[in-house]
Short mmCIF file of N, CA and C in Angstrom, two decimals:
data_model
loop_
_atom_site.label_atom_id
_atom_site.label_comp_id
_atom_site.label_asym_id
_atom_site.label_seq_id
_atom_site.Cartn_x
_atom_site.Cartn_y
_atom_site.Cartn_z
N UNK A 447 -75.34 27.03 0.34
CA UNK A 447 -76.03 25.77 0.19
C UNK A 447 -77.13 25.93 -0.86
N UNK A 448 -77.18 25.02 -1.79
CA UNK A 448 -78.19 25.01 -2.85
C UNK A 448 -79.31 24.05 -2.43
N UNK A 449 -80.54 24.46 -2.64
CA UNK A 449 -81.68 23.57 -2.39
C UNK A 449 -82.45 23.36 -3.68
N UNK A 450 -82.68 22.10 -3.99
CA UNK A 450 -83.41 21.71 -5.19
C UNK A 450 -84.71 21.06 -4.74
N UNK A 451 -85.82 21.51 -5.26
CA UNK A 451 -87.11 20.92 -4.95
C UNK A 451 -87.48 19.89 -6.00
N UNK A 452 -87.74 18.67 -5.56
CA UNK A 452 -88.26 17.62 -6.44
C UNK A 452 -89.77 17.67 -6.28
N UNK A 453 -90.43 18.33 -7.21
CA UNK A 453 -91.85 18.61 -7.10
C UNK A 453 -92.62 17.61 -7.96
N UNK A 454 -93.43 16.81 -7.30
CA UNK A 454 -94.23 15.82 -8.02
C UNK A 454 -95.68 16.29 -8.10
N UNK A 455 -96.23 16.15 -9.28
CA UNK A 455 -97.59 16.58 -9.53
C UNK A 455 -98.48 15.36 -9.72
N UNK A 456 -98.61 14.57 -8.66
CA UNK A 456 -99.42 13.35 -8.71
C UNK A 456 -100.86 13.63 -8.34
N UNK A 457 -101.50 14.54 -9.03
CA UNK A 457 -102.88 14.88 -8.71
C UNK A 457 -103.81 13.69 -8.95
N UNK A 458 -103.49 12.84 -9.95
CA UNK A 458 -104.36 11.70 -10.24
C UNK A 458 -103.79 10.39 -9.71
N UNK A 459 -102.48 10.22 -9.76
CA UNK A 459 -101.87 8.99 -9.28
C UNK A 459 -100.78 9.34 -8.27
N UNK A 460 -101.21 9.67 -7.09
CA UNK A 460 -100.30 10.17 -6.06
C UNK A 460 -99.28 9.11 -5.63
N UNK A 461 -99.71 7.87 -5.55
CA UNK A 461 -98.83 6.80 -5.07
C UNK A 461 -97.63 6.59 -5.99
N UNK A 462 -97.90 6.47 -7.29
CA UNK A 462 -96.82 6.26 -8.25
C UNK A 462 -95.86 7.45 -8.24
N UNK A 463 -96.41 8.64 -8.18
CA UNK A 463 -95.60 9.85 -8.21
C UNK A 463 -94.70 9.95 -6.98
N UNK A 464 -95.22 9.61 -5.81
CA UNK A 464 -94.41 9.65 -4.59
C UNK A 464 -93.27 8.63 -4.64
N UNK A 465 -93.57 7.44 -5.16
CA UNK A 465 -92.53 6.41 -5.27
C UNK A 465 -91.41 6.88 -6.21
N UNK A 466 -91.79 7.49 -7.31
CA UNK A 466 -90.81 7.98 -8.26
C UNK A 466 -89.99 9.12 -7.67
N UNK A 467 -90.64 10.03 -6.96
CA UNK A 467 -89.92 11.14 -6.33
C UNK A 467 -88.92 10.63 -5.31
N UNK A 468 -89.30 9.62 -4.55
CA UNK A 468 -88.38 9.06 -3.57
C UNK A 468 -87.20 8.38 -4.27
N UNK A 469 -87.47 7.69 -5.37
CA UNK A 469 -86.38 7.04 -6.12
C UNK A 469 -85.42 8.08 -6.68
N UNK A 470 -85.94 9.16 -7.20
CA UNK A 470 -85.08 10.22 -7.73
C UNK A 470 -84.26 10.85 -6.60
N UNK A 471 -84.87 11.03 -5.45
CA UNK A 471 -84.12 11.57 -4.32
C UNK A 471 -82.98 10.61 -3.93
N UNK A 472 -83.24 9.32 -4.00
CA UNK A 472 -82.20 8.33 -3.71
C UNK A 472 -81.08 8.40 -4.74
N UNK A 473 -81.43 8.55 -6.01
CA UNK A 473 -80.43 8.64 -7.09
C UNK A 473 -79.56 9.88 -6.89
N UNK A 474 -80.14 10.96 -6.39
CA UNK A 474 -79.39 12.21 -6.24
C UNK A 474 -78.38 12.17 -5.09
N UNK A 475 -78.45 11.17 -4.25
CA UNK A 475 -77.50 11.10 -3.13
C UNK A 475 -76.06 11.05 -3.62
N UNK A 476 -75.86 10.46 -4.79
CA UNK A 476 -74.49 10.40 -5.32
C UNK A 476 -73.97 11.78 -5.71
N UNK A 477 -74.86 12.75 -5.86
CA UNK A 477 -74.44 14.11 -6.23
C UNK A 477 -74.11 14.95 -5.00
N UNK A 478 -74.44 14.48 -3.83
CA UNK A 478 -74.22 15.24 -2.61
C UNK A 478 -72.84 14.91 -2.04
N UNK A 479 -72.01 15.91 -1.97
CA UNK A 479 -70.67 15.74 -1.41
C UNK A 479 -70.19 17.11 -0.97
N UNK A 480 -68.95 17.15 -0.51
CA UNK A 480 -68.42 18.45 -0.10
C UNK A 480 -68.26 19.39 -1.30
N UNK A 481 -68.13 18.83 -2.51
CA UNK A 481 -68.02 19.69 -3.69
C UNK A 481 -69.40 20.10 -4.21
N UNK A 482 -70.44 19.42 -3.77
CA UNK A 482 -71.81 19.74 -4.16
C UNK A 482 -72.63 19.99 -2.89
N UNK A 483 -72.52 21.15 -2.28
CA UNK A 483 -73.32 21.40 -1.08
C UNK A 483 -74.78 21.64 -1.48
N UNK A 484 -75.55 20.57 -1.51
CA UNK A 484 -76.92 20.65 -2.02
C UNK A 484 -77.85 19.80 -1.15
N UNK A 485 -79.07 20.28 -1.05
CA UNK A 485 -80.13 19.53 -0.38
C UNK A 485 -81.26 19.34 -1.38
N UNK A 486 -81.73 18.12 -1.50
CA UNK A 486 -82.87 17.81 -2.36
C UNK A 486 -84.08 17.56 -1.46
N UNK A 487 -85.16 18.29 -1.69
CA UNK A 487 -86.39 18.14 -0.91
C UNK A 487 -87.52 17.69 -1.81
N UNK A 488 -88.30 16.74 -1.32
CA UNK A 488 -89.49 16.30 -2.06
C UNK A 488 -90.67 17.19 -1.69
N UNK A 489 -91.41 17.61 -2.69
CA UNK A 489 -92.63 18.39 -2.49
C UNK A 489 -93.72 17.73 -3.33
N UNK A 490 -94.80 17.33 -2.71
CA UNK A 490 -95.93 16.74 -3.42
C UNK A 490 -97.03 17.78 -3.53
N UNK A 491 -97.27 18.25 -4.74
CA UNK A 491 -98.26 19.31 -4.96
C UNK A 491 -99.66 18.89 -4.53
N UNK A 492 -99.98 17.62 -4.68
CA UNK A 492 -101.32 17.15 -4.33
C UNK A 492 -101.56 17.14 -2.82
N UNK A 493 -100.52 17.31 -2.01
CA UNK A 493 -100.68 17.37 -0.56
C UNK A 493 -101.22 18.72 -0.09
N UNK A 494 -101.22 19.70 -0.97
CA UNK A 494 -101.68 21.04 -0.62
C UNK A 494 -103.07 21.28 -1.21
N UNK A 495 -104.00 21.70 -0.37
CA UNK A 495 -105.32 22.10 -0.86
C UNK A 495 -105.24 23.60 -1.13
N UNK A 496 -105.09 23.95 -2.37
CA UNK A 496 -104.84 25.34 -2.73
C UNK A 496 -106.09 26.22 -2.66
N UNK A 497 -107.21 25.65 -2.28
CA UNK A 497 -108.41 26.44 -2.07
C UNK A 497 -108.48 27.00 -0.65
N UNK A 498 -107.61 26.51 0.23
CA UNK A 498 -107.55 27.02 1.60
C UNK A 498 -106.39 27.99 1.70
N UNK A 499 -106.61 29.16 2.29
CA UNK A 499 -105.58 30.20 2.36
C UNK A 499 -104.32 29.75 3.08
N UNK A 500 -104.46 29.03 4.20
CA UNK A 500 -103.27 28.63 4.95
C UNK A 500 -102.43 27.62 4.16
N UNK A 501 -103.08 26.70 3.46
CA UNK A 501 -102.32 25.73 2.65
C UNK A 501 -101.76 26.38 1.39
N UNK A 502 -102.43 27.40 0.89
CA UNK A 502 -101.93 28.16 -0.25
C UNK A 502 -100.62 28.85 0.14
N UNK A 503 -100.61 29.45 1.33
CA UNK A 503 -99.39 30.10 1.82
C UNK A 503 -98.28 29.08 2.07
N UNK A 504 -98.64 27.90 2.58
CA UNK A 504 -97.64 26.84 2.80
C UNK A 504 -97.03 26.39 1.47
N UNK A 505 -97.85 26.30 0.43
CA UNK A 505 -97.38 25.92 -0.90
C UNK A 505 -96.38 26.95 -1.42
N UNK A 506 -96.73 28.22 -1.30
CA UNK A 506 -95.85 29.28 -1.79
C UNK A 506 -94.54 29.28 -1.00
N UNK A 507 -94.60 29.09 0.31
CA UNK A 507 -93.39 29.01 1.13
C UNK A 507 -92.53 27.82 0.74
N UNK A 508 -93.17 26.67 0.50
CA UNK A 508 -92.42 25.47 0.11
C UNK A 508 -91.67 25.69 -1.20
N UNK A 509 -92.29 26.38 -2.13
CA UNK A 509 -91.66 26.65 -3.42
C UNK A 509 -90.58 27.72 -3.28
N UNK A 510 -90.84 28.75 -2.50
CA UNK A 510 -89.90 29.87 -2.42
C UNK A 510 -88.57 29.50 -1.77
N UNK A 511 -88.51 28.43 -1.01
CA UNK A 511 -87.27 28.02 -0.32
C UNK A 511 -86.23 27.41 -1.24
N UNK A 512 -86.60 27.13 -2.48
CA UNK A 512 -85.71 26.37 -3.36
C UNK A 512 -85.07 27.24 -4.44
N UNK A 513 -83.86 26.82 -4.82
CA UNK A 513 -83.09 27.55 -5.83
C UNK A 513 -83.29 26.99 -7.23
N UNK A 514 -83.76 25.77 -7.34
CA UNK A 514 -84.00 25.12 -8.62
C UNK A 514 -84.99 23.99 -8.41
N UNK A 515 -85.49 23.44 -9.52
CA UNK A 515 -86.55 22.45 -9.41
C UNK A 515 -86.39 21.30 -10.39
N UNK A 516 -86.86 20.14 -9.95
CA UNK A 516 -87.09 18.99 -10.82
C UNK A 516 -88.60 18.77 -10.74
N UNK A 517 -89.28 18.89 -11.88
CA UNK A 517 -90.72 18.65 -11.91
C UNK A 517 -90.97 17.26 -12.45
N UNK A 518 -91.74 16.47 -11.71
CA UNK A 518 -92.17 15.15 -12.16
C UNK A 518 -93.58 15.29 -12.70
N UNK A 519 -93.72 15.07 -14.01
CA UNK A 519 -94.98 15.28 -14.70
C UNK A 519 -95.40 13.96 -15.35
N UNK A 520 -96.64 13.51 -15.11
CA UNK A 520 -97.09 12.29 -15.80
C UNK A 520 -97.23 12.54 -17.30
N UNK A 521 -96.85 11.53 -18.09
CA UNK A 521 -97.00 11.66 -19.54
C UNK A 521 -98.47 11.82 -19.91
N UNK A 522 -99.33 11.16 -19.17
CA UNK A 522 -100.77 11.29 -19.38
C UNK A 522 -101.25 12.40 -18.46
N UNK A 523 -101.11 13.64 -18.90
CA UNK A 523 -101.34 14.79 -18.02
C UNK A 523 -102.56 15.62 -18.40
N UNK A 524 -103.39 15.09 -19.27
CA UNK A 524 -104.55 15.85 -19.71
C UNK A 524 -105.46 16.22 -18.54
N UNK A 525 -105.62 15.31 -17.57
CA UNK A 525 -106.53 15.54 -16.46
C UNK A 525 -106.01 16.50 -15.40
N UNK A 526 -104.73 16.84 -15.44
CA UNK A 526 -104.17 17.69 -14.38
C UNK A 526 -103.80 19.08 -14.85
N UNK A 527 -104.13 19.42 -16.08
CA UNK A 527 -103.72 20.71 -16.65
C UNK A 527 -104.19 21.87 -15.79
N UNK A 528 -105.45 21.85 -15.37
CA UNK A 528 -105.98 22.97 -14.58
C UNK A 528 -105.31 23.05 -13.21
N UNK A 529 -105.16 21.88 -12.54
CA UNK A 529 -104.51 21.86 -11.22
C UNK A 529 -103.06 22.34 -11.33
N UNK A 530 -102.40 21.88 -12.36
CA UNK A 530 -100.98 22.22 -12.55
C UNK A 530 -100.81 23.71 -12.83
N UNK A 531 -101.59 24.24 -13.75
CA UNK A 531 -101.44 25.66 -14.08
C UNK A 531 -101.85 26.54 -12.90
N UNK A 532 -102.84 26.14 -12.13
CA UNK A 532 -103.25 26.91 -10.96
C UNK A 532 -102.14 26.89 -9.89
N UNK A 533 -101.58 25.70 -9.64
CA UNK A 533 -100.53 25.57 -8.62
C UNK A 533 -99.30 26.38 -9.00
N UNK A 534 -98.90 26.34 -10.25
CA UNK A 534 -97.71 27.08 -10.68
C UNK A 534 -97.99 28.57 -10.82
N UNK A 535 -99.16 28.91 -11.29
CA UNK A 535 -99.51 30.33 -11.44
C UNK A 535 -99.55 31.06 -10.11
N UNK A 536 -99.96 30.35 -9.08
CA UNK A 536 -100.06 30.93 -7.75
C UNK A 536 -98.70 31.38 -7.22
N UNK A 537 -97.66 30.66 -7.58
CA UNK A 537 -96.32 31.00 -7.06
C UNK A 537 -95.38 31.39 -8.19
N UNK A 538 -95.92 31.97 -9.25
CA UNK A 538 -95.10 32.31 -10.42
C UNK A 538 -93.97 33.26 -10.09
N UNK A 539 -94.18 34.20 -9.18
CA UNK A 539 -93.10 35.14 -8.85
C UNK A 539 -91.97 34.42 -8.12
N UNK A 540 -92.27 33.34 -7.42
CA UNK A 540 -91.24 32.57 -6.71
C UNK A 540 -90.47 31.66 -7.66
N UNK A 541 -91.04 31.38 -8.82
CA UNK A 541 -90.40 30.49 -9.79
C UNK A 541 -89.50 31.24 -10.77
N UNK A 542 -89.67 32.53 -10.89
CA UNK A 542 -88.92 33.32 -11.88
C UNK A 542 -87.42 33.20 -11.66
N UNK A 543 -86.71 32.96 -12.75
CA UNK A 543 -85.25 32.86 -12.77
C UNK A 543 -84.69 31.71 -11.95
N UNK A 544 -85.49 30.67 -11.76
CA UNK A 544 -85.01 29.47 -11.09
C UNK A 544 -85.05 28.32 -12.09
N UNK A 545 -83.92 27.63 -12.28
CA UNK A 545 -83.84 26.60 -13.32
C UNK A 545 -84.74 25.40 -13.05
N UNK A 546 -85.11 24.74 -14.13
CA UNK A 546 -86.05 23.62 -14.07
C UNK A 546 -85.59 22.48 -14.96
N UNK A 547 -85.68 21.27 -14.43
CA UNK A 547 -85.53 20.04 -15.21
C UNK A 547 -86.87 19.33 -15.16
N UNK A 548 -87.39 18.93 -16.31
CA UNK A 548 -88.67 18.24 -16.37
C UNK A 548 -88.41 16.75 -16.57
N UNK A 549 -89.06 15.94 -15.74
CA UNK A 549 -88.99 14.48 -15.88
C UNK A 549 -90.41 13.99 -16.11
N UNK A 550 -90.63 13.37 -17.27
CA UNK A 550 -91.92 12.79 -17.60
C UNK A 550 -91.91 11.32 -17.23
N UNK A 551 -93.02 10.81 -16.72
CA UNK A 551 -93.10 9.41 -16.33
C UNK A 551 -94.49 8.86 -16.65
N UNK A 552 -94.62 7.55 -16.58
CA UNK A 552 -95.92 6.90 -16.73
C UNK A 552 -96.23 6.51 -18.15
N UNK A 553 -97.51 6.30 -18.38
CA UNK A 553 -98.00 5.81 -19.66
C UNK A 553 -98.41 6.99 -20.53
N UNK A 554 -98.05 6.91 -21.81
CA UNK A 554 -98.45 7.95 -22.76
C UNK A 554 -99.97 7.99 -22.88
N UNK A 555 -100.50 9.17 -23.09
CA UNK A 555 -101.91 9.33 -23.40
C UNK A 555 -102.11 8.77 -24.81
N UNK A 556 -103.12 7.93 -24.98
CA UNK A 556 -103.32 7.31 -26.29
C UNK A 556 -103.66 8.32 -27.37
N UNK A 557 -104.10 9.51 -26.97
CA UNK A 557 -104.41 10.55 -27.95
C UNK A 557 -103.26 11.53 -28.12
N UNK A 558 -102.18 11.31 -27.38
CA UNK A 558 -101.00 12.16 -27.52
C UNK A 558 -101.14 13.53 -26.90
N UNK A 559 -102.10 13.70 -26.00
CA UNK A 559 -102.31 15.00 -25.38
C UNK A 559 -101.62 15.05 -24.03
N UNK A 560 -100.83 16.04 -23.83
CA UNK A 560 -100.23 16.27 -22.53
C UNK A 560 -99.96 17.76 -22.40
N UNK A 561 -99.84 18.19 -21.16
CA UNK A 561 -99.59 19.60 -20.92
C UNK A 561 -98.17 19.93 -21.38
N UNK A 562 -98.00 21.10 -21.98
CA UNK A 562 -96.67 21.53 -22.38
C UNK A 562 -96.06 22.30 -21.21
N UNK A 563 -95.50 21.56 -20.28
CA UNK A 563 -94.95 22.15 -19.06
C UNK A 563 -93.78 23.07 -19.37
N UNK A 564 -93.05 22.79 -20.43
CA UNK A 564 -91.90 23.62 -20.76
C UNK A 564 -92.35 25.03 -21.15
N UNK A 565 -93.36 25.12 -22.00
CA UNK A 565 -93.87 26.44 -22.37
C UNK A 565 -94.51 27.15 -21.18
N UNK A 566 -95.20 26.37 -20.34
CA UNK A 566 -95.81 26.96 -19.15
C UNK A 566 -94.73 27.53 -18.23
N UNK A 567 -93.66 26.78 -18.01
CA UNK A 567 -92.57 27.24 -17.15
C UNK A 567 -91.90 28.47 -17.73
N UNK A 568 -91.70 28.49 -19.02
CA UNK A 568 -91.08 29.66 -19.65
C UNK A 568 -91.96 30.89 -19.53
N UNK A 569 -93.28 30.69 -19.50
CA UNK A 569 -94.17 31.84 -19.32
C UNK A 569 -94.02 32.43 -17.92
N UNK A 570 -93.51 31.65 -16.96
CA UNK A 570 -93.22 32.15 -15.61
C UNK A 570 -91.77 32.61 -15.49
N UNK A 571 -91.06 32.74 -16.62
CA UNK A 571 -89.68 33.19 -16.68
C UNK A 571 -88.71 32.22 -16.00
N UNK A 572 -89.04 30.91 -16.09
CA UNK A 572 -88.12 29.89 -15.58
C UNK A 572 -87.24 29.41 -16.72
N UNK A 573 -85.92 29.41 -16.53
CA UNK A 573 -85.07 28.79 -17.55
C UNK A 573 -85.21 27.27 -17.46
N UNK A 574 -85.47 26.63 -18.57
CA UNK A 574 -85.70 25.19 -18.60
C UNK A 574 -84.51 24.51 -19.26
N UNK A 575 -84.00 23.45 -18.64
CA UNK A 575 -82.91 22.70 -19.25
C UNK A 575 -83.35 22.21 -20.62
N UNK A 576 -82.42 22.18 -21.55
CA UNK A 576 -82.73 21.80 -22.92
C UNK A 576 -83.28 20.39 -23.01
N UNK A 577 -82.66 19.46 -22.28
CA UNK A 577 -83.10 18.07 -22.32
C UNK A 577 -84.04 17.76 -21.17
N UNK A 578 -85.17 17.18 -21.50
CA UNK A 578 -86.05 16.63 -20.47
C UNK A 578 -85.72 15.16 -20.35
N UNK A 579 -86.03 14.58 -19.22
CA UNK A 579 -85.84 13.14 -19.05
C UNK A 579 -87.20 12.50 -19.23
N UNK A 580 -87.27 11.50 -20.09
CA UNK A 580 -88.51 10.77 -20.30
C UNK A 580 -88.25 9.35 -19.82
N UNK A 581 -88.86 9.02 -18.69
CA UNK A 581 -88.65 7.70 -18.11
C UNK A 581 -89.51 6.68 -18.84
N UNK A 582 -88.93 5.52 -19.16
CA UNK A 582 -89.74 4.49 -19.80
C UNK A 582 -90.76 3.93 -18.82
N UNK A 583 -91.89 3.50 -19.35
CA UNK A 583 -92.88 2.88 -18.48
C UNK A 583 -92.41 1.47 -18.18
N UNK A 584 -92.20 1.20 -16.93
CA UNK A 584 -91.69 -0.11 -16.52
C UNK A 584 -92.66 -0.76 -15.56
N UNK A 585 -93.06 -1.97 -15.87
CA UNK A 585 -93.85 -2.72 -14.90
C UNK A 585 -93.17 -4.06 -14.67
N UNK A 586 -93.75 -4.90 -13.85
CA UNK A 586 -93.09 -6.15 -13.47
C UNK A 586 -92.93 -7.10 -14.65
N UNK A 587 -93.69 -6.96 -15.72
CA UNK A 587 -93.59 -7.85 -16.88
C UNK A 587 -92.47 -7.43 -17.83
N UNK A 588 -92.32 -6.10 -18.02
CA UNK A 588 -91.37 -5.61 -19.03
C UNK A 588 -90.04 -5.17 -18.46
N UNK A 589 -89.93 -5.01 -17.18
CA UNK A 589 -88.71 -4.46 -16.58
C UNK A 589 -87.83 -5.57 -16.01
N UNK A 590 -87.27 -6.37 -16.87
CA UNK A 590 -86.44 -7.46 -16.38
C UNK A 590 -84.95 -7.17 -16.55
N UNK A 591 -84.62 -6.24 -17.42
CA UNK A 591 -83.20 -5.98 -17.69
C UNK A 591 -82.66 -4.92 -16.74
N UNK A 592 -81.71 -5.30 -15.90
CA UNK A 592 -81.12 -4.36 -14.94
C UNK A 592 -80.44 -3.22 -15.67
N UNK A 593 -79.89 -3.48 -16.85
CA UNK A 593 -79.18 -2.44 -17.60
C UNK A 593 -80.09 -1.26 -17.91
N UNK A 594 -81.36 -1.54 -18.19
CA UNK A 594 -82.29 -0.46 -18.49
C UNK A 594 -82.47 0.45 -17.28
N UNK A 595 -82.60 -0.16 -16.10
CA UNK A 595 -82.71 0.64 -14.88
C UNK A 595 -81.45 1.48 -14.68
N UNK A 596 -80.30 0.86 -14.87
CA UNK A 596 -79.03 1.56 -14.65
C UNK A 596 -78.86 2.71 -15.63
N UNK A 597 -79.19 2.46 -16.92
CA UNK A 597 -79.09 3.52 -17.93
C UNK A 597 -80.03 4.68 -17.60
N UNK A 598 -81.24 4.35 -17.18
CA UNK A 598 -82.22 5.38 -16.84
C UNK A 598 -81.75 6.20 -15.66
N UNK A 599 -81.24 5.53 -14.63
CA UNK A 599 -80.77 6.26 -13.45
C UNK A 599 -79.54 7.10 -13.77
N UNK A 600 -78.63 6.57 -14.59
CA UNK A 600 -77.44 7.33 -14.97
C UNK A 600 -77.81 8.58 -15.76
N UNK A 601 -78.74 8.44 -16.71
CA UNK A 601 -79.16 9.60 -17.50
C UNK A 601 -79.85 10.63 -16.62
N UNK A 602 -80.70 10.17 -15.71
CA UNK A 602 -81.40 11.07 -14.81
C UNK A 602 -80.41 11.81 -13.91
N UNK A 603 -79.46 11.07 -13.34
CA UNK A 603 -78.45 11.70 -12.46
C UNK A 603 -77.61 12.71 -13.24
N UNK A 604 -77.28 12.39 -14.49
CA UNK A 604 -76.49 13.29 -15.33
C UNK A 604 -77.25 14.60 -15.58
N UNK A 605 -78.53 14.51 -15.89
CA UNK A 605 -79.33 15.71 -16.14
C UNK A 605 -79.53 16.52 -14.85
N UNK A 606 -79.69 15.83 -13.72
CA UNK A 606 -79.84 16.54 -12.45
C UNK A 606 -78.54 17.23 -12.08
N UNK A 607 -77.41 16.62 -12.42
CA UNK A 607 -76.12 17.28 -12.16
C UNK A 607 -75.99 18.56 -12.98
N UNK A 608 -76.43 18.52 -14.24
CA UNK A 608 -76.43 19.74 -15.06
C UNK A 608 -77.31 20.81 -14.42
N UNK A 609 -78.48 20.39 -13.93
CA UNK A 609 -79.38 21.32 -13.24
C UNK A 609 -78.69 21.92 -12.03
N UNK A 610 -77.96 21.10 -11.31
CA UNK A 610 -77.28 21.56 -10.10
C UNK A 610 -76.28 22.67 -10.43
N UNK A 611 -75.46 22.48 -11.45
CA UNK A 611 -74.48 23.50 -11.82
C UNK A 611 -75.17 24.77 -12.33
N UNK A 612 -76.22 24.59 -13.10
CA UNK A 612 -76.96 25.72 -13.61
C UNK A 612 -77.60 26.49 -12.46
N UNK A 613 -78.13 25.78 -11.47
CA UNK A 613 -78.74 26.40 -10.31
C UNK A 613 -77.72 27.21 -9.53
N UNK A 614 -76.52 26.67 -9.38
CA UNK A 614 -75.45 27.40 -8.68
C UNK A 614 -75.17 28.72 -9.38
N UNK A 615 -75.07 28.68 -10.70
CA UNK A 615 -74.81 29.90 -11.47
C UNK A 615 -75.94 30.90 -11.37
N UNK A 616 -77.18 30.41 -11.44
CA UNK A 616 -78.33 31.30 -11.36
C UNK A 616 -78.46 31.92 -9.96
N UNK A 617 -78.15 31.15 -8.92
CA UNK A 617 -78.22 31.69 -7.56
C UNK A 617 -77.17 32.79 -7.39
N UNK A 618 -75.99 32.56 -7.92
CA UNK A 618 -74.92 33.56 -7.86
C UNK A 618 -75.36 34.83 -8.59
N UNK A 619 -75.96 34.66 -9.77
CA UNK A 619 -76.41 35.81 -10.55
C UNK A 619 -77.50 36.58 -9.81
N UNK A 620 -78.47 35.86 -9.22
CA UNK A 620 -79.53 36.55 -8.46
C UNK A 620 -78.94 37.31 -7.27
N UNK A 621 -77.94 36.72 -6.61
CA UNK A 621 -77.29 37.38 -5.48
C UNK A 621 -76.59 38.66 -5.93
N UNK A 622 -75.88 38.59 -7.04
CA UNK A 622 -75.17 39.76 -7.56
C UNK A 622 -76.16 40.86 -7.95
N UNK A 623 -77.26 40.49 -8.56
CA UNK A 623 -78.26 41.49 -8.96
C UNK A 623 -78.89 42.15 -7.74
N UNK A 624 -79.15 41.37 -6.68
CA UNK A 624 -79.69 41.95 -5.46
C UNK A 624 -78.71 42.92 -4.83
N UNK A 625 -77.41 42.57 -4.86
CA UNK A 625 -76.40 43.45 -4.31
C UNK A 625 -76.31 44.75 -5.08
N UNK A 626 -76.41 44.66 -6.42
CA UNK A 626 -76.41 45.86 -7.24
C UNK A 626 -77.60 46.74 -6.92
N UNK A 627 -78.78 46.11 -6.78
CA UNK A 627 -79.99 46.87 -6.45
C UNK A 627 -79.87 47.55 -5.10
N UNK A 628 -79.31 46.85 -4.12
CA UNK A 628 -79.14 47.43 -2.79
C UNK A 628 -78.09 48.54 -2.79
N UNK A 629 -77.06 48.38 -3.57
CA UNK A 629 -76.00 49.39 -3.65
C UNK A 629 -76.43 50.64 -4.39
N UNK A 630 -77.34 50.48 -5.35
CA UNK A 630 -77.80 51.62 -6.14
C UNK A 630 -78.83 52.46 -5.40
N UNK A 631 -79.46 51.87 -4.35
CA UNK A 631 -80.51 52.64 -3.65
C UNK A 631 -79.96 53.68 -2.75
#
């Protein structure tokens, strides 16, 4: 069984991030079948107070249970850089060799500044999918075309499916390497 963590980093706008994570979890239901034995779990990073030891351990346990990740990162991420790097740095050994898909959402920073999550993830030895998903900012005034929603969901599901296959391969590789290490001892 493969487990994928949908990790949302809503340190500043927790409500929007949770809604988006739930929508992505709903979209991924079409990927769950007997041919795709997978569980998608939502993890909200802002729910953990990483200054407390017990919650720090809970955060590391929550991350370590997963074989791959979907990170939801706000496009306007200048204010969360420290929280994000601290949260990921704390569990960097648990993230190594686990695939990642990055989904950006929200409003662009008017100065064009955002955290480079892809470089940060690679520094933790996480393989990152080549394509990130950039969700358009949709509000009740501009989001009238159903086709846009459908196209966005289809593209997101397609990228998550690629992540799923990549995660299966990486889990198999990690298992084989562990067996070699155990056999060589």
